[in-house]
Amino acid sequence: MGRVASPGAADHVVAVVGFDSVQLLDVTGPIEVFTTANVFGARYDVRTVSPTGAEVRTSSGVRVGVDGAVQSLPARLGTVVVPGRRDWQRAVGDPGLTALVTELVHRSRRITSVCAGAFVLAQAGVLDGRRATTHWRLAGQLAAAYPRVRVETDPVFVKDGHVTTSAGITAGIDLALSLVEEDHGADLAREVARELVVFMARPGGQSQFSARLTPREAKHPVLRHVMDAVVADPAAPHTLESLARDAGVSTRHLGRLFRSDTGMTPGQYLESVRLESAQVLLEAGNEPVETVAGHSGFGSAETMRRVFQRTLGITPTTYRARFRTTAGS
């Protein structure tokens, strides 16, 4: 059974940071989870604060009122939630925001971020030496800007000690549900998920949502030739030997070119192109999975299923059902 707070228990103060151009759902998603948990017996005292104590205008233009500035909060906090904004450079360059977050993290038992909020935590030094995640589109930028952060690109949220970071936007709901479960057990968290009509645990990771990230540009003309040949016909019987022979180089030299220009082996690149081809066919058509596997170069539905499961965390059939249309079955 879930652990429901006793009537005399002290409230767990959750401080949610608001600032201009913040992503609206980064703020409201976690708040909705915590306040819904209160309906089922939790004791969250949710406070929204901004650097100046004034209301903020979110990225969507909606204005959000706040409870005040940092002075309106008690000395000790249970949880701080740091949301993000699309142009994270503006966020980390705002001295008022970084000062607010720095003070809050020192007063909080648990520190969290949603989406690009990870950049603000990184700027404050909170993520140094820690595992963390952010929106899949920003993961490379987080790793480049803050090399001491161990960025993980696929998880919907990552917990490292008392610091938890989550992926893009709606993943703040997943994050907040995990915190409710941590505080009050799975039963209460499940009731919240049911009430909000969301997954208790989202199936698969961020990879299933990411854009086509197969590298298309290569500096070396030999590599460009090989990559173009693979993209033009993913289903052809490409091998390292046949690709090297067609390019007029040795297999060892071709392997070195791929690793230096793409960070992939030739085999990994070929698999990524075939995976992308299969995704397009699954999204656009009605062909059986076996046919899609043949057209995209996997040869068999079982081989394709293993690649989908390993790379995206879901099967081809589930991928088609999830991404082909928003219409219900």
CSV table of C-alpha atoms in Angstrom, one decimal:
chain,number,residue,atom,x,y,z
A,1,MET,CA,0.0,0.0,0.0
A,2,GLY,CA,1.1,3.6,-0.6
A,3,ARG,CA,2.4,5.6,2.3
A,4,VAL,CA,-0.2,8.3,3.0
A,5,ALA,CA,0.9,11.2,5.1
A,6,SER,CA,-0.6,11.3,8.6
A,7,PRO,CA,-2.8,14.3,9.5
A,8,GLY,CA,-0.1,15.7,11.7
A,9,ALA,CA,2.7,15.4,9.2
A,10,ALA,CA,4.5,18.5,8.1
A,11,ASP,CA,3.9,19.7,4.5
A,12,HIS,CA,6.6,18.9,1.9
A,13,VAL,CA,7.3,22.3,0.3
A,14,VAL,CA,7.9,22.2,-3.4
A,15,ALA,CA,9.4,25.3,-4.9
A,16,VAL,CA,8.7,25.7,-8.7
A,17,VAL,CA,10.8,28.4,-10.4
A,18,GLY,CA,9.1,30.7,-12.9
A,19,PHE,CA,10.8,33.2,-15.2
A,20,ASP,CA,10.0,35.0,-18.4
A,21,SER,CA,9.8,32.8,-21.6
A,22,VAL,CA,9.7,29.6,-19.5
A,23,GLN,CA,8.0,26.6,-21.1
A,24,LEU,CA,4.5,26.7,-19.8
A,25,LEU,CA,4.1,22.9,-19.4
A,26,ASP,CA,7.5,22.6,-17.7
A,27,VAL,CA,5.9,24.6,-14.9
A,28,THR,CA,2.3,23.4,-14.9
A,29,GLY,CA,2.9,19.7,-15.5
A,30,PRO,CA,4.7,19.0,-12.3
A,31,ILE,CA,2.4,21.3,-10.3
A,32,GLU,CA,-0.6,19.4,-11.5
A,33,VAL,CA,0.9,16.1,-10.4
A,34,PHE,CA,1.8,17.3,-6.9
A,35,THR,CA,-1.5,19.0,-6.3
A,36,THR,CA,-3.4,16.0,-7.6
A,37,ALA,CA,-1.4,13.8,-5.2
A,38,ASN,CA,-2.8,16.0,-2.4
A,39,VAL,CA,-6.3,14.8,-3.4
A,40,PHE,CA,-5.2,11.3,-2.5
A,41,GLY,CA,-3.6,12.1,0.8
A,42,ALA,CA,-0.2,13.7,0.1
A,43,ARG,CA,0.9,16.9,1.8
A,44,TYR,CA,2.6,19.0,-0.9
A,45,ASP,CA,2.8,22.7,-0.3
A,46,VAL,CA,3.5,23.9,-3.9
A,47,ARG,CA,4.9,27.4,-4.2
A,48,THR,CA,5.9,29.2,-7.5
A,49,VAL,CA,8.6,31.8,-7.2
A,50,SER,CA,10.3,34.1,-9.7
A,51,PRO,CA,13.5,36.1,-9.4
A,52,THR,CA,11.6,39.4,-8.8
A,53,GLY,CA,8.5,38.0,-7.2
A,54,ALA,CA,6.4,39.2,-10.1
A,55,GLU,CA,4.2,37.2,-12.5
A,56,VAL,CA,6.0,35.7,-15.6
A,57,ARG,CA,5.1,35.5,-19.2
A,58,THR,CA,5.7,32.0,-20.5
A,59,SER,CA,6.9,30.9,-23.9
A,60,SER,CA,3.3,30.5,-25.1
A,61,GLY,CA,2.4,34.0,-24.0
A,62,VAL,CA,0.3,32.8,-21.1
A,63,ARG,CA,1.0,34.8,-17.9
A,64,VAL,CA,1.5,32.8,-14.7
A,65,GLY,CA,1.2,34.3,-11.3
A,66,VAL,CA,3.7,33.4,-8.6
A,67,ASP,CA,3.6,33.3,-4.8
A,68,GLY,CA,6.6,35.7,-4.5
A,69,ALA,CA,10.3,35.8,-4.5
A,70,VAL,CA,12.7,33.6,-2.6
A,71,GLN,CA,12.0,35.5,0.6
A,72,SER,CA,8.4,34.1,0.6
A,73,LEU,CA,9.7,30.5,1.1
A,74,PRO,CA,10.6,28.8,4.3
A,75,ALA,CA,14.3,28.2,5.2
A,76,ARG,CA,14.2,24.5,4.3
A,77,LEU,CA,12.5,23.1,1.2
A,78,GLY,CA,11.6,19.6,0.2
A,79,THR,CA,12.0,19.8,-3.5
A,80,VAL,CA,13.0,22.5,-6.1
A,81,VAL,CA,11.8,22.2,-9.7
A,82,VAL,CA,13.7,24.2,-12.3
A,83,PRO,CA,12.0,24.3,-15.7
A,84,GLY,CA,13.6,25.5,-18.9
A,85,ARG,CA,13.2,27.8,-21.9
A,86,ARG,CA,14.0,27.1,-25.5
A,87,ASP,CA,16.9,29.6,-25.7
A,88,TRP,CA,18.7,28.2,-22.7
A,89,GLN,CA,21.6,30.6,-23.3
A,90,ARG,CA,19.3,33.4,-22.2
A,91,ALA,CA,18.4,31.5,-19.1
A,92,VAL,CA,21.9,30.8,-17.9
A,93,GLY,CA,22.9,34.3,-18.8
A,94,ASP,CA,20.3,35.8,-16.5
A,95,PRO,CA,22.1,36.6,-13.2
A,96,GLY,CA,18.8,37.0,-11.3
A,97,LEU,CA,17.6,33.5,-12.3
A,98,THR,CA,20.9,31.8,-11.6
A,99,ALA,CA,21.2,33.5,-8.2
A,100,LEU,CA,17.7,32.3,-7.3
A,101,VAL,CA,18.3,28.8,-8.4
A,102,THR,CA,21.7,28.7,-6.6
A,103,GLU,CA,20.0,29.7,-3.4
A,104,LEU,CA,17.1,27.3,-3.8
A,105,VAL,CA,19.3,24.3,-4.4
A,106,HIS,CA,21.3,24.9,-1.2
A,107,ARG,CA,18.0,25.0,0.7
A,108,SER,CA,16.4,22.0,-0.8
A,109,ARG,CA,16.5,18.3,0.1
A,110,ARG,CA,15.8,17.3,-3.5
A,111,ILE,CA,16.8,19.1,-6.7
A,112,THR,CA,15.1,18.5,-10.1
A,113,SER,CA,14.9,20.0,-13.5
A,114,VAL,CA,12.6,19.8,-16.5
A,115,CYS,CA,13.8,19.9,-20.1
A,116,ALA,CA,16.3,22.8,-20.6
A,117,GLY,CA,16.2,23.5,-16.9
A,118,ALA,CA,19.2,21.2,-16.8
A,119,PHE,CA,21.3,23.9,-18.3
A,120,VAL,CA,20.5,26.2,-15.3
A,121,LEU,CA,21.4,23.5,-12.9
A,122,ALA,CA,24.6,22.9,-14.8
A,123,GLN,CA,25.4,26.6,-14.7
A,124,ALA,CA,25.0,26.5,-10.9
A,125,GLY,CA,27.4,23.5,-10.7
A,126,VAL,CA,24.8,21.1,-9.5
A,127,LEU,CA,25.3,18.6,-12.3
A,128,ASP,CA,29.1,18.5,-12.2
A,129,GLY,CA,30.2,14.8,-12.2
A,130,ARG,CA,26.5,13.7,-12.3
A,131,ARG,CA,24.5,11.8,-14.8
A,132,ALA,CA,21.8,14.0,-16.3
A,133,THR,CA,19.4,14.3,-19.2
A,134,THR,CA,17.5,17.0,-21.1
A,135,HIS,CA,15.4,17.3,-24.2
A,136,TRP,CA,16.8,15.0,-26.9
A,137,ARG,CA,17.3,18.0,-29.2
A,138,LEU,CA,19.5,19.7,-26.6
A,139,ALA,CA,21.5,16.8,-25.2
A,140,GLY,CA,24.5,17.5,-27.4
A,141,GLN,CA,24.5,21.1,-26.5
A,142,LEU,CA,24.4,20.3,-22.8
A,143,ALA,CA,27.4,17.9,-23.2
A,144,ALA,CA,29.4,20.5,-25.2
A,145,ALA,CA,28.6,23.5,-22.9
A,146,TYR,CA,29.1,21.6,-19.7
A,147,PRO,CA,31.7,18.8,-20.2
A,148,ARG,CA,31.7,17.8,-16.5
A,149,VAL,CA,28.1,16.7,-16.9
A,150,ARG,CA,27.6,13.0,-17.9
A,151,VAL,CA,24.7,13.5,-20.3
A,152,GLU,CA,22.5,10.6,-21.2
A,153,THR,CA,20.3,11.1,-24.3
A,154,ASP,CA,17.7,8.4,-24.1
A,155,PRO,CA,16.1,8.3,-20.5
A,156,VAL,CA,12.9,10.2,-19.8
A,157,PHE,CA,14.4,11.1,-16.5
A,158,VAL,CA,17.7,10.4,-14.7
A,159,LYS,CA,18.1,10.2,-10.9
A,160,ASP,CA,21.6,10.7,-9.5
A,161,GLY,CA,21.6,10.9,-5.8
A,162,HIS,CA,19.3,13.8,-4.7
A,163,VAL,CA,19.3,15.3,-8.2
A,164,THR,CA,16.8,14.2,-10.9
A,165,THR,CA,16.7,15.7,-14.4
A,166,SER,CA,14.1,15.0,-17.0
A,167,ALA,CA,13.7,15.1,-20.7
A,168,GLY,CA,11.6,17.5,-22.7
A,169,ILE,CA,8.4,19.3,-21.6
A,170,THR,CA,5.8,16.6,-20.8
A,171,ALA,CA,8.6,14.5,-19.2
A,172,GLY,CA,8.2,16.8,-16.2
A,173,ILE,CA,5.0,14.9,-15.5
A,174,ASP,CA,6.9,11.6,-15.5
A,175,LEU,CA,9.5,13.1,-13.2
A,176,ALA,CA,6.9,14.4,-10.8
A,177,LEU,CA,5.1,11.0,-10.7
A,178,SER,CA,8.4,9.3,-9.8
A,179,LEU,CA,8.9,11.8,-6.9
A,180,VAL,CA,5.3,11.1,-5.7
A,181,GLU,CA,6.1,7.4,-5.8
A,182,GLU,CA,9.3,8.0,-3.9
A,183,ASP,CA,7.5,9.9,-1.2
A,184,HIS,CA,4.2,8.0,-0.9
A,185,GLY,CA,4.6,4.7,-2.7
A,186,ALA,CA,3.4,3.2,-6.0
A,187,ASP,CA,-0.3,3.0,-5.1
A,188,LEU,CA,-0.7,6.7,-4.5
A,189,ALA,CA,1.4,7.5,-7.6
A,190,ARG,CA,-0.8,5.1,-9.6
A,191,GLU,CA,-3.9,6.9,-8.5
A,192,VAL,CA,-2.5,10.2,-9.7
A,193,ALA,CA,-1.5,8.7,-13.0
A,194,ARG,CA,-5.0,7.4,-13.5
A,195,GLU,CA,-6.6,10.7,-12.5
A,196,LEU,CA,-4.4,12.6,-15.1
A,197,VAL,CA,-4.8,9.8,-17.7
A,198,VAL,CA,-1.1,9.4,-18.2
A,199,PHE,CA,1.4,6.5,-18.1
A,200,MET,CA,2.6,5.5,-14.7
A,201,ALA,CA,5.8,4.7,-16.5
A,202,ARG,CA,6.2,5.9,-20.1
A,203,PRO,CA,7.1,3.0,-22.5
A,204,GLY,CA,10.4,3.5,-24.3
A,205,GLY,CA,12.9,6.3,-24.1
A,206,GLN,CA,13.4,9.6,-25.9
A,207,SER,CA,14.9,7.9,-29.0
A,208,GLN,CA,11.4,7.0,-30.3
A,209,PHE,CA,10.6,10.8,-30.4
A,210,SER,CA,13.8,12.2,-31.8
A,211,ALA,CA,14.2,13.5,-35.3
A,212,ARG,CA,16.2,11.7,-37.9
A,213,LEU,CA,19.7,12.1,-36.6
A,214,THR,CA,21.6,10.0,-39.1
A,215,PRO,CA,24.6,12.1,-40.2
A,216,ARG,CA,24.2,13.3,-43.8
A,217,GLU,CA,27.3,15.5,-44.3
A,218,ALA,CA,30.8,14.2,-44.5
A,219,LYS,CA,34.0,16.1,-45.2
A,220,HIS,CA,35.8,13.4,-47.1
A,221,PRO,CA,34.6,12.8,-50.7
A,222,VAL,CA,35.0,9.0,-50.4
A,223,LEU,CA,32.8,9.0,-47.3
A,224,ARG,CA,30.2,11.2,-49.0
A,225,HIS,CA,30.1,8.7,-51.9
A,226,VAL,CA,29.6,5.7,-49.7
A,227,MET,CA,27.0,7.4,-47.5
A,228,ASP,CA,25.1,8.5,-50.6
A,229,ALA,CA,25.1,5.0,-51.9
A,230,VAL,CA,23.7,3.6,-48.7
A,231,VAL,CA,21.0,6.2,-48.5
A,232,ALA,CA,20.0,5.7,-52.1
A,233,ASP,CA,19.4,2.0,-51.6
A,234,PRO,CA,19.3,0.8,-48.0
A,235,ALA,CA,18.0,-2.6,-49.0
A,236,ALA,CA,21.0,-3.4,-51.2
A,237,PRO,CA,23.3,-6.1,-49.9
A,238,HIS,CA,25.9,-3.7,-48.5
A,239,THR,CA,28.9,-5.1,-46.7
A,240,LEU,CA,32.0,-3.4,-45.5
A,241,GLU,CA,33.9,-5.1,-48.3
A,242,SER,CA,31.5,-4.1,-51.1
A,243,LEU,CA,31.3,-0.5,-49.9
A,244,ALA,CA,35.1,-0.3,-49.7
A,245,ARG,CA,35.5,-1.9,-53.1
A,246,ASP,CA,33.0,0.5,-54.7
A,247,ALA,CA,34.8,3.5,-53.1
A,248,GLY,CA,38.3,2.2,-54.2
A,249,VAL,CA,39.7,2.1,-50.7
A,250,SER,CA,40.6,-0.6,-48.2
A,251,THR,CA,38.1,-1.7,-45.6
A,252,ARG,CA,40.5,-0.5,-42.8
A,253,HIS,CA,40.7,3.0,-44.4
A,254,LEU,CA,36.9,3.2,-44.8
A,255,GLY,CA,36.4,2.2,-41.2
A,256,ARG,CA,38.8,5.0,-40.1
A,257,LEU,CA,37.0,7.6,-42.2
A,258,PHE,CA,33.6,6.6,-40.7
A,259,ARG,CA,34.9,6.8,-37.2
A,260,SER,CA,36.6,10.1,-37.6
A,261,ASP,CA,33.8,11.8,-39.5
A,262,THR,CA,30.7,10.3,-38.0
A,263,GLY,CA,31.7,8.6,-34.8
A,264,MET,CA,30.1,5.4,-36.2
A,265,THR,CA,31.4,2.2,-37.7
A,266,PRO,CA,30.2,1.5,-41.3
A,267,GLY,CA,28.0,-1.2,-39.9
A,268,GLN,CA,26.4,1.2,-37.4
A,269,TYR,CA,25.8,3.8,-40.1
A,270,LEU,CA,24.2,1.2,-42.4
A,271,GLU,CA,21.9,0.0,-39.5
A,272,SER,CA,20.9,3.6,-38.7
A,273,VAL,CA,19.9,4.3,-42.3
A,274,ARG,CA,17.9,1.1,-42.5
A,275,LEU,CA,16.2,2.0,-39.2
A,276,GLU,CA,15.3,5.4,-40.5
A,277,SER,CA,14.0,3.9,-43.7
A,278,ALA,CA,11.8,1.4,-41.8
A,279,GLN,CA,10.4,4.2,-39.6
A,280,VAL,CA,9.4,6.2,-42.7
A,281,LEU,CA,7.7,3.1,-44.2
A,282,LEU,CA,5.9,2.3,-41.0
A,283,GLU,CA,4.6,5.8,-40.5
A,284,ALA,CA,3.4,6.3,-44.1
A,285,GLY,CA,2.1,2.9,-45.3
A,286,ASN,CA,0.1,-0.2,-44.5
A,287,GLU,CA,2.6,-2.8,-45.7
A,288,PRO,CA,3.1,-5.8,-43.4
A,289,VAL,CA,6.1,-5.6,-41.0
A,290,GLU,CA,7.8,-8.4,-42.9
A,291,THR,CA,7.6,-6.4,-46.2
A,292,VAL,CA,8.9,-3.2,-44.5
A,293,ALA,CA,11.8,-5.2,-43.1
A,294,GLY,CA,12.7,-6.4,-46.7
A,295,HIS,CA,12.3,-2.9,-48.2
A,296,SER,CA,14.5,-1.3,-45.6
A,297,GLY,CA,17.2,-3.8,-45.8
A,298,PHE,CA,16.8,-5.8,-42.5
A,299,GLY,CA,15.9,-9.0,-44.3
A,300,SER,CA,13.5,-10.3,-41.7
A,301,ALA,CA,10.9,-8.9,-39.4
A,302,GLU,CA,12.8,-10.5,-36.4
A,303,THR,CA,16.0,-8.7,-37.2
A,304,MET,CA,14.2,-5.4,-37.6
A,305,ARG,CA,12.3,-6.0,-34.3
A,306,ARG,CA,15.6,-6.6,-32.4
A,307,VAL,CA,17.1,-3.3,-33.8
A,308,PHE,CA,13.9,-1.3,-33.0
A,309,GLN,CA,13.8,-2.8,-29.5
A,310,ARG,CA,17.5,-2.1,-28.8
A,311,THR,CA,17.6,1.4,-30.3
A,312,LEU,CA,14.1,2.8,-29.7
A,313,GLY,CA,12.9,0.6,-26.8
A,314,ILE,CA,9.7,-0.4,-28.7
A,315,THR,CA,8.7,-2.9,-31.4
A,316,PRO,CA,8.0,-1.9,-35.0
A,317,THR,CA,4.3,-2.7,-34.5
A,318,THR,CA,4.1,-0.4,-31.5
A,319,TYR,CA,6.1,2.3,-33.3
A,320,ARG,CA,3.6,2.3,-36.2
A,321,ALA,CA,0.6,2.4,-33.8
A,322,ARG,CA,2.1,5.3,-31.8
A,323,PHE,CA,3.4,7.5,-34.6
A,324,ARG,CA,1.3,6.9,-37.7
A,325,THR,CA,-1.8,8.9,-36.6
A,326,THR,CA,-3.4,10.6,-33.6
A,327,ALA,CA,-6.7,8.9,-34.4
A,328,GLY,CA,-7.8,6.3,-31.9
A,329,SER,CA,-8.1,2.7,-32.9
